[in-house]
Amino acid sequence: MGKRKWTGGKARSKRQRSGSLIEPGQYGIFVSCSRGREMKAAKEFKAVLFDKLEQLYPNFESNVADADKSEGKLEVEDEIEKELASLKKEAKGDNKRKLALEIPINADSLLFFHMRKPVVPSDFVVKFCESLRNSRIKNTKFVQRLTPIDRSCNANMEEFIKMAKLNLTPYIRPGMTYSVNMTRRDFSVIERDDFMKEIANILPGCELHYKNADIMIHVYCFKNNIGMSVTDYKIFEELSKFNLQQIYEKATGIQENRKNKHNSEDTKITVSTEKE
């Protein structure tokens, strides 16, 4: 009988982080990033995320205490807190980290940061992107797009309908228009058309517009979880669909310079062709 090969040492150090599932009821931010740069993207986003949380929630200690009291009434949130207890102990010494925690989902080009009350991800992402646009300072290299998730549920239609009603009912009014930003990653439980049909049923008297709508409905399906949030459509477009690189380029004029350069090259080609 041959000897077993030893697989310890360096082989173990190359092992990727083990993945966790996003539990129903968890909310936060999906962060897309460059492929193969997930760990670097997580590190750089944590730095800017915690700085912004500290600016926006200077009194978060008392806010978190109040949120804990209200969360005590929600069994789902209690279960989530128990499951994340061991992870939160690592961040116990740093107060601002109590408001956000990365959940390692072990997915290519994708990260997820779980948020806690009083943070509302859809509001936070808008303020975060506006801050980048106004400051014209980009502190991330590998982070690409942010998708806020204000609520989430199990991957079945019954739970989705319940969640969607909570998210969408406040926006219902005659003539209201909406658009849907839907992403499905490692998800085949429910088809896109079925989602769209149920959203339309929840929004009677409202119209689906692919452009220039009143609101943007974000639906992010990942494995066993469906996340959802709503933002103002115009703000979503003005902030380059929450793409940090594009926000920075637009704010600093890089995009405009590229367009001008491209138009200039097209003009040269046209003139050259006419001469011939």
mmCIF file of C-alpha atoms in Angstrom:
data_model
loop_
_atom_site.group_PDB
_atom_site.id
_atom_site.type_symbol
_atom_site.label_atom_id
_atom_site.label_comp_id
_atom_site.label_asym_id
_atom_site.label_seq_id
_atom_site.Cartn_x
_atom_site.Cartn_y
_atom_site.Cartn_z
ATOM 1 C CA MET A 1 0.000 0.000 0.000
ATOM 2 C CA GLY A 2 1.510 3.301 -1.077
ATOM 3 C CA LYS A 3 2.033 6.230 1.232
ATOM 4 C CA ARG A 4 -0.442 9.067 1.256
ATOM 5 C CA LYS A 5 0.740 12.333 -0.180
ATOM 6 C CA TRP A 6 0.983 15.180 2.302
ATOM 7 C CA THR A 7 -1.185 18.115 1.219
ATOM 8 C CA GLY A 8 -0.377 20.558 3.978
ATOM 9 C CA GLY A 9 1.962 23.540 4.005
ATOM 10 C CA LYS A 10 1.913 25.744 0.920
ATOM 11 C CA ALA A 11 -0.986 23.877 -0.672
ATOM 12 C CA ARG A 12 -3.259 24.945 2.141
ATOM 13 C CA SER A 13 -2.234 28.588 1.931
ATOM 14 C CA LYS A 14 -3.535 28.776 -1.651
ATOM 15 C CA ARG A 15 -6.997 27.633 -0.635
ATOM 16 C CA GLN A 16 -9.781 30.168 -1.256
ATOM 17 C CA ARG A 17 -12.057 31.524 1.442
ATOM 18 C CA SER A 18 -14.957 29.221 2.207
ATOM 19 C CA GLY A 19 -18.269 30.563 0.961
ATOM 20 C CA SER A 20 -21.344 31.369 3.024
ATOM 21 C CA LEU A 21 -24.959 31.620 1.933
ATOM 22 C CA ILE A 22 -26.878 34.877 2.216
ATOM 23 C CA GLU A 23 -29.667 34.198 4.671
ATOM 24 C CA PRO A 24 -33.256 35.401 4.126
ATOM 25 C CA GLY A 25 -33.747 38.732 5.839
ATOM 26 C CA GLN A 26 -30.157 39.857 5.378
ATOM 27 C CA TYR A 27 -29.743 43.155 3.560
ATOM 28 C CA GLY A 28 -26.763 45.137 2.378
ATOM 29 C CA ILE A 29 -24.785 45.812 -0.789
ATOM 30 C CA PHE A 30 -23.681 43.567 -3.646
ATOM 31 C CA VAL A 31 -20.320 44.758 -4.962
ATOM 32 C CA SER A 32 -19.095 43.656 -8.376
ATOM 33 C CA CYS A 33 -15.338 43.717 -8.936
ATOM 34 C CA SER A 34 -12.562 42.646 -11.262
ATOM 35 C CA ARG A 35 -12.315 38.885 -11.630
ATOM 36 C CA GLY A 36 -9.530 37.353 -9.588
ATOM 37 C CA ARG A 37 -9.281 40.509 -7.456
ATOM 38 C CA GLU A 38 -12.078 39.697 -5.018
ATOM 39 C CA MET A 39 -9.909 39.810 -1.880
ATOM 40 C CA LYS A 40 -8.202 43.052 -2.899
ATOM 41 C CA ALA A 41 -11.546 44.598 -3.810
ATOM 42 C CA ALA A 42 -12.982 43.562 -0.437
ATOM 43 C CA LYS A 43 -10.058 45.138 1.385
ATOM 44 C CA GLU A 44 -10.226 48.465 -0.440
ATOM 45 C CA PHE A 45 -14.016 48.688 -0.255
ATOM 46 C CA LYS A 46 -13.992 48.005 3.486
ATOM 47 C CA ALA A 47 -11.696 50.987 3.983
ATOM 48 C CA VAL A 48 -13.906 53.474 2.113
ATOM 49 C CA LEU A 49 -17.107 51.876 3.409
ATOM 50 C CA PHE A 50 -16.181 52.240 7.073
ATOM 51 C CA ASP A 51 -14.965 55.811 6.553
ATOM 52 C CA LYS A 52 -18.282 56.767 4.959
ATOM 53 C CA LEU A 53 -20.291 54.983 7.661
ATOM 54 C CA GLU A 54 -18.416 56.947 10.297
ATOM 55 C CA GLN A 55 -19.254 60.206 8.506
ATOM 56 C CA LEU A 56 -22.937 59.430 7.974
ATOM 57 C CA TYR A 57 -23.633 57.725 11.300
ATOM 58 C CA PRO A 58 -21.518 59.476 13.956
ATOM 59 C CA ASN A 59 -23.966 58.432 16.702
ATOM 60 C CA PHE A 60 -24.359 54.879 15.518
ATOM 61 C CA GLU A 61 -23.748 53.364 18.978
ATOM 62 C CA SER A 62 -27.090 54.629 20.273
ATOM 63 C CA ASN A 63 -28.717 53.946 16.918
ATOM 64 C CA VAL A 64 -27.541 50.347 16.962
ATOM 65 C CA ALA A 65 -28.871 49.919 20.499
ATOM 66 C CA ASP A 66 -32.297 51.199 19.400
ATOM 67 C CA ALA A 67 -32.190 48.978 16.334
ATOM 68 C CA ASP A 68 -31.376 45.952 18.471
ATOM 69 C CA LYS A 69 -34.545 46.536 20.506
ATOM 70 C CA SER A 70 -36.701 46.644 17.384
ATOM 71 C CA GLU A 71 -34.890 43.708 15.843
ATOM 72 C CA GLY A 72 -35.719 41.690 18.924
ATOM 73 C CA LYS A 73 -39.264 41.508 17.607
ATOM 74 C CA LEU A 74 -38.169 39.891 14.366
ATOM 75 C CA GLU A 75 -37.352 36.206 14.600
ATOM 76 C CA VAL A 76 -35.522 36.162 11.274
ATOM 77 C CA GLU A 77 -33.209 38.983 12.313
ATOM 78 C CA ASP A 78 -32.549 37.249 15.632
ATOM 79 C CA GLU A 79 -31.506 34.093 13.833
ATOM 80 C CA ILE A 80 -29.226 36.053 11.539
ATOM 81 C CA GLU A 81 -27.582 37.778 14.488
ATOM 82 C CA LYS A 82 -26.944 34.422 16.145
ATOM 83 C CA GLU A 83 -25.392 32.968 13.013
ATOM 84 C CA LEU A 84 -23.166 36.001 12.572
ATOM 85 C CA ALA A 85 -22.229 36.258 16.254
ATOM 86 C CA SER A 86 -18.868 34.578 15.813
ATOM 87 C CA LEU A 87 -17.966 36.833 12.890
ATOM 88 C CA LYS A 88 -19.038 39.975 14.742
ATOM 89 C CA LYS A 89 -16.808 39.155 17.696
ATOM 90 C CA GLU A 90 -13.820 39.821 15.456
ATOM 91 C CA ALA A 91 -15.121 43.344 14.808
ATOM 92 C CA LYS A 92 -16.193 44.002 18.376
ATOM 93 C CA GLY A 93 -13.308 46.316 19.118
ATOM 94 C CA ASP A 94 -14.132 48.627 16.224
ATOM 95 C CA ASN A 95 -17.544 50.252 16.615
ATOM 96 C CA LYS A 96 -18.064 51.323 13.009
ATOM 97 C CA ARG A 97 -17.671 47.701 11.900
ATOM 98 C CA LYS A 98 -20.851 46.862 13.769
ATOM 99 C CA LEU A 99 -22.817 48.513 10.979
ATOM 100 C CA ALA A 100 -21.329 46.474 8.123
ATOM 101 C CA LEU A 101 -19.835 43.033 7.729
ATOM 102 C CA GLU A 102 -18.582 41.220 4.647
ATOM 103 C CA ILE A 103 -20.218 37.852 4.079
ATOM 104 C CA PRO A 104 -17.712 35.707 2.109
ATOM 105 C CA ILE A 105 -19.894 34.246 -0.666
ATOM 106 C CA ASN A 106 -16.975 32.816 -2.687
ATOM 107 C CA ALA A 107 -18.258 34.029 -6.066
ATOM 108 C CA ASP A 108 -16.255 35.251 -9.044
ATOM 109 C CA SER A 109 -16.262 39.047 -9.364
ATOM 110 C CA LEU A 110 -18.850 39.482 -6.608
ATOM 111 C CA LEU A 111 -18.863 40.503 -2.924
ATOM 112 C CA PHE A 112 -21.645 41.031 -0.408
ATOM 113 C CA PHE A 113 -21.618 43.337 2.608
ATOM 114 C CA HIS A 114 -24.336 42.791 5.203
ATOM 115 C CA MET A 115 -25.573 46.043 6.771
ATOM 116 C CA ARG A 116 -27.301 46.734 10.079
ATOM 117 C CA LYS A 117 -29.846 49.292 11.185
ATOM 118 C CA PRO A 118 -30.021 52.256 11.022
ATOM 119 C CA VAL A 119 -28.279 51.917 7.631
ATOM 120 C CA VAL A 120 -30.678 51.737 4.669
ATOM 121 C CA PRO A 121 -28.587 50.358 1.777
ATOM 122 C CA SER A 122 -30.477 52.171 -1.008
ATOM 123 C CA ASP A 123 -30.018 55.535 0.734
ATOM 124 C CA PHE A 124 -26.431 54.779 1.675
ATOM 125 C CA VAL A 125 -25.375 53.780 -1.854
ATOM 126 C CA VAL A 126 -26.807 57.007 -3.289
ATOM 127 C CA LYS A 127 -24.949 59.115 -0.706
ATOM 128 C CA PHE A 128 -21.779 57.084 -1.223
ATOM 129 C CA CYS A 129 -21.862 57.611 -5.002
ATOM 130 C CA GLU A 130 -22.741 61.305 -4.660
ATOM 131 C CA SER A 131 -19.746 61.727 -2.371
ATOM 132 C CA LEU A 132 -17.458 60.169 -4.986
ATOM 133 C CA ARG A 133 -18.878 62.420 -7.701
ATOM 134 C CA ASN A 134 -18.543 65.587 -5.621
ATOM 135 C CA SER A 135 -15.062 64.854 -4.281
ATOM 136 C CA ARG A 136 -13.678 63.567 -7.601
ATOM 137 C CA ILE A 137 -11.423 61.314 -5.548
ATOM 138 C CA LYS A 138 -11.466 57.598 -6.317
ATOM 139 C CA ASN A 139 -10.079 55.377 -3.577
ATOM 140 C CA THR A 140 -10.879 52.049 -5.200
ATOM 141 C CA LYS A 141 -9.172 50.273 -8.067
ATOM 142 C CA PHE A 142 -10.954 46.931 -8.346
ATOM 143 C CA VAL A 143 -14.499 47.777 -7.203
ATOM 144 C CA GLN A 144 -16.942 48.318 -10.061
ATOM 145 C CA ARG A 145 -20.704 48.492 -9.448
ATOM 146 C CA LEU A 146 -22.818 48.665 -6.275
ATOM 147 C CA THR A 147 -26.309 47.176 -5.958
ATOM 148 C CA PRO A 148 -28.257 48.034 -2.784
ATOM 149 C CA ILE A 149 -30.444 45.392 -1.136
ATOM 150 C CA ASP A 150 -32.995 46.690 1.398
ATOM 151 C CA ARG A 151 -34.771 43.362 1.898
ATOM 152 C CA SER A 152 -34.180 39.729 0.963
ATOM 153 C CA CYS A 153 -36.025 36.418 1.080
ATOM 154 C CA ASN A 154 -35.799 32.741 0.186
ATOM 155 C CA ALA A 155 -35.747 31.849 -3.491
ATOM 156 C CA ASN A 156 -39.418 31.055 -3.988
ATOM 157 C CA MET A 157 -42.210 33.076 -5.568
ATOM 158 C CA GLU A 158 -44.460 33.208 -2.516
ATOM 159 C CA GLU A 159 -41.739 34.819 -0.393
ATOM 160 C CA PHE A 160 -40.761 37.158 -3.229
ATOM 161 C CA ILE A 161 -44.331 38.444 -3.568
ATOM 162 C CA LYS A 162 -44.512 39.188 0.165
ATOM 163 C CA MET A 163 -41.198 41.045 0.047
ATOM 164 C CA ALA A 164 -42.048 42.902 -3.168
ATOM 165 C CA LYS A 165 -45.311 44.193 -1.697
ATOM 166 C CA LEU A 166 -43.428 45.642 1.281
ATOM 167 C CA ASN A 167 -40.932 47.327 -1.041
ATOM 168 C CA LEU A 168 -43.271 48.558 -3.760
ATOM 169 C CA THR A 169 -46.582 49.440 -2.109
ATOM 170 C CA PRO A 170 -45.328 52.856 -0.838
ATOM 171 C CA TYR A 171 -44.610 53.888 -4.449
ATOM 172 C CA ILE A 172 -47.985 52.985 -5.977
ATOM 173 C CA ARG A 173 -49.794 55.940 -7.524
ATOM 174 C CA PRO A 174 -51.785 56.408 -10.750
ATOM 175 C CA GLY A 175 -49.540 56.865 -13.763
ATOM 176 C CA MET A 176 -46.335 55.943 -11.939
ATOM 177 C CA THR A 177 -43.696 54.412 -14.212
ATOM 178 C CA TYR A 178 -41.031 51.912 -13.261
ATOM 179 C CA SER A 179 -38.047 50.082 -14.684
ATOM 180 C CA VAL A 180 -36.423 46.881 -13.431
ATOM 181 C CA ASN A 181 -32.706 46.256 -12.953
ATOM 182 C CA MET A 182 -32.552 42.474 -12.551
ATOM 183 C CA THR A 183 -29.481 40.296 -12.036
ATOM 184 C CA ARG A 184 -29.531 36.491 -11.749
ATOM 185 C CA ARG A 185 -26.327 34.768 -10.623
ATOM 186 C CA ASP A 186 -26.222 30.983 -10.124
ATOM 187 C CA PHE A 187 -30.003 31.172 -10.044
ATOM 188 C CA SER A 188 -32.547 29.200 -12.083
ATOM 189 C CA VAL A 189 -35.465 28.762 -9.665
ATOM 190 C CA ILE A 190 -37.644 31.550 -11.103
ATOM 191 C CA GLU A 191 -37.631 32.915 -14.652
ATOM 192 C CA ARG A 192 -37.254 36.617 -15.371
ATOM 193 C CA ASP A 193 -40.676 36.822 -17.058
ATOM 194 C CA ASP A 194 -42.340 35.402 -13.943
ATOM 195 C CA PHE A 195 -40.706 38.086 -11.808
ATOM 196 C CA MET A 196 -41.853 40.793 -14.204
ATOM 197 C CA LYS A 197 -45.419 39.459 -14.206
ATOM 198 C CA GLU A 198 -45.680 39.513 -10.398
ATOM 199 C CA ILE A 199 -44.160 42.995 -10.160
ATOM 200 C CA ALA A 200 -46.769 44.236 -12.651
ATOM 201 C CA ASN A 201 -49.531 42.636 -10.551
ATOM 202 C CA ILE A 202 -48.278 44.440 -7.433
ATOM 203 C CA LEU A 203 -48.203 47.787 -9.282
ATOM 204 C CA PRO A 204 -51.693 48.190 -10.795
ATOM 205 C CA GLY A 205 -52.152 51.306 -12.875
ATOM 206 C CA CYS A 206 -48.376 51.691 -13.262
ATOM 207 C CA GLU A 207 -46.400 51.261 -16.469
ATOM 208 C CA LEU A 208 -43.121 49.525 -17.249
ATOM 209 C CA HIS A 209 -40.700 51.903 -18.982
ATOM 210 C CA TYR A 210 -37.252 50.772 -20.028
ATOM 211 C CA LYS A 211 -36.058 54.392 -20.023
ATOM 212 C CA ASN A 212 -36.979 57.583 -18.170
ATOM 213 C CA ALA A 213 -39.083 55.877 -15.503
ATOM 214 C CA ASP A 214 -39.974 57.289 -12.081
ATOM 215 C CA ILE A 215 -38.373 54.514 -10.043
ATOM 216 C CA MET A 216 -35.783 51.797 -10.583
ATOM 217 C CA ILE A 217 -36.569 48.436 -8.980
ATOM 218 C CA HIS A 218 -33.429 46.445 -8.205
ATOM 219 C CA VAL A 219 -33.829 42.661 -8.017
ATOM 220 C CA TYR A 220 -30.707 40.587 -7.320
ATOM 221 C CA CYS A 221 -31.041 36.790 -7.366
ATOM 222 C CA PHE A 222 -28.066 34.858 -6.015
ATOM 223 C CA LYS A 223 -28.260 31.124 -5.327
ATOM 224 C CA ASN A 224 -30.825 30.647 -2.534
ATOM 225 C CA ASN A 225 -31.573 34.338 -2.037
ATOM 226 C CA ILE A 226 -33.574 37.122 -3.711
ATOM 227 C CA GLY A 227 -32.718 40.698 -2.759
ATOM 228 C CA MET A 228 -34.620 43.868 -3.595
ATOM 229 C CA SER A 229 -34.556 47.659 -3.275
ATOM 230 C CA VAL A 230 -35.986 50.758 -4.962
ATOM 231 C CA THR A 231 -34.176 53.947 -5.980
ATOM 232 C CA ASP A 232 -35.096 57.042 -7.965
ATOM 233 C CA TYR A 233 -34.571 56.299 -11.667
ATOM 234 C CA LYS A 234 -33.149 59.713 -12.529
ATOM 235 C CA ILE A 235 -30.628 59.569 -9.686
ATOM 236 C CA PHE A 236 -29.655 56.018 -10.711
ATOM 237 C CA GLU A 237 -28.879 57.239 -14.234
ATOM 238 C CA GLU A 238 -27.128 60.418 -13.085
ATOM 239 C CA LEU A 239 -24.867 58.310 -10.864
ATOM 240 C CA SER A 240 -23.866 56.064 -13.770
ATOM 241 C CA LYS A 241 -25.947 53.139 -12.487
ATOM 242 C CA PHE A 242 -23.806 53.132 -9.333
ATOM 243 C CA ASN A 243 -20.681 52.218 -11.316
ATOM 244 C CA LEU A 244 -17.845 53.838 -9.357
ATOM 245 C CA GLN A 245 -15.361 53.958 -12.232
ATOM 246 C CA GLN A 246 -17.860 55.633 -14.551
ATOM 247 C CA ILE A 247 -18.911 58.120 -11.858
ATOM 248 C CA TYR A 248 -15.283 59.123 -11.394
ATOM 249 C CA GLU A 249 -14.600 59.418 -15.126
ATOM 250 C CA LYS A 250 -17.739 61.485 -15.657
ATOM 251 C CA ALA A 251 -16.972 63.785 -12.726
ATOM 252 C CA THR A 252 -13.387 64.405 -13.811
ATOM 253 C CA GLY A 253 -14.191 64.845 -17.497
ATOM 254 C CA ILE A 254 -12.362 61.715 -18.598
ATOM 255 C CA GLN A 255 -15.429 60.383 -20.432
ATOM 256 C CA GLU A 256 -15.938 63.705 -22.237
ATOM 257 C CA ASN A 257 -12.277 63.792 -23.285
ATOM 258 C CA ARG A 258 -12.587 60.280 -24.683
ATOM 259 C CA LYS A 259 -15.699 61.270 -26.660
ATOM 260 C CA ASN A 260 -13.989 64.381 -28.051
ATOM 261 C CA LYS A 261 -10.927 62.353 -29.024
ATOM 262 C CA HIS A 262 -13.112 59.736 -30.709
ATOM 263 C CA ASN A 263 -15.099 62.412 -32.600
ATOM 264 C CA SER A 264 -11.858 64.095 -33.663
ATOM 265 C CA GLU A 265 -10.519 60.828 -35.059
ATOM 266 C CA ASP A 266 -13.798 60.225 -36.926
ATOM 267 C CA THR A 267 -13.554 63.720 -38.463
ATOM 268 C CA LYS A 268 -9.981 63.078 -39.642
ATOM 269 C CA ILE A 269 -11.037 59.809 -41.255
ATOM 270 C CA THR A 270 -13.978 61.518 -43.029
ATOM 271 C CA VAL A 271 -11.797 64.356 -44.368
ATOM 272 C CA SER A 272 -9.181 61.891 -45.560
ATOM 273 C CA THR A 273 -11.813 59.830 -47.382
ATOM 274 C CA GLU A 274 -13.284 62.917 -49.103
ATOM 275 C CA LYS A 275 -9.856 63.958 -50.400
ATOM 276 C CA GLU A 276 -9.352 60.558 -51.932
#
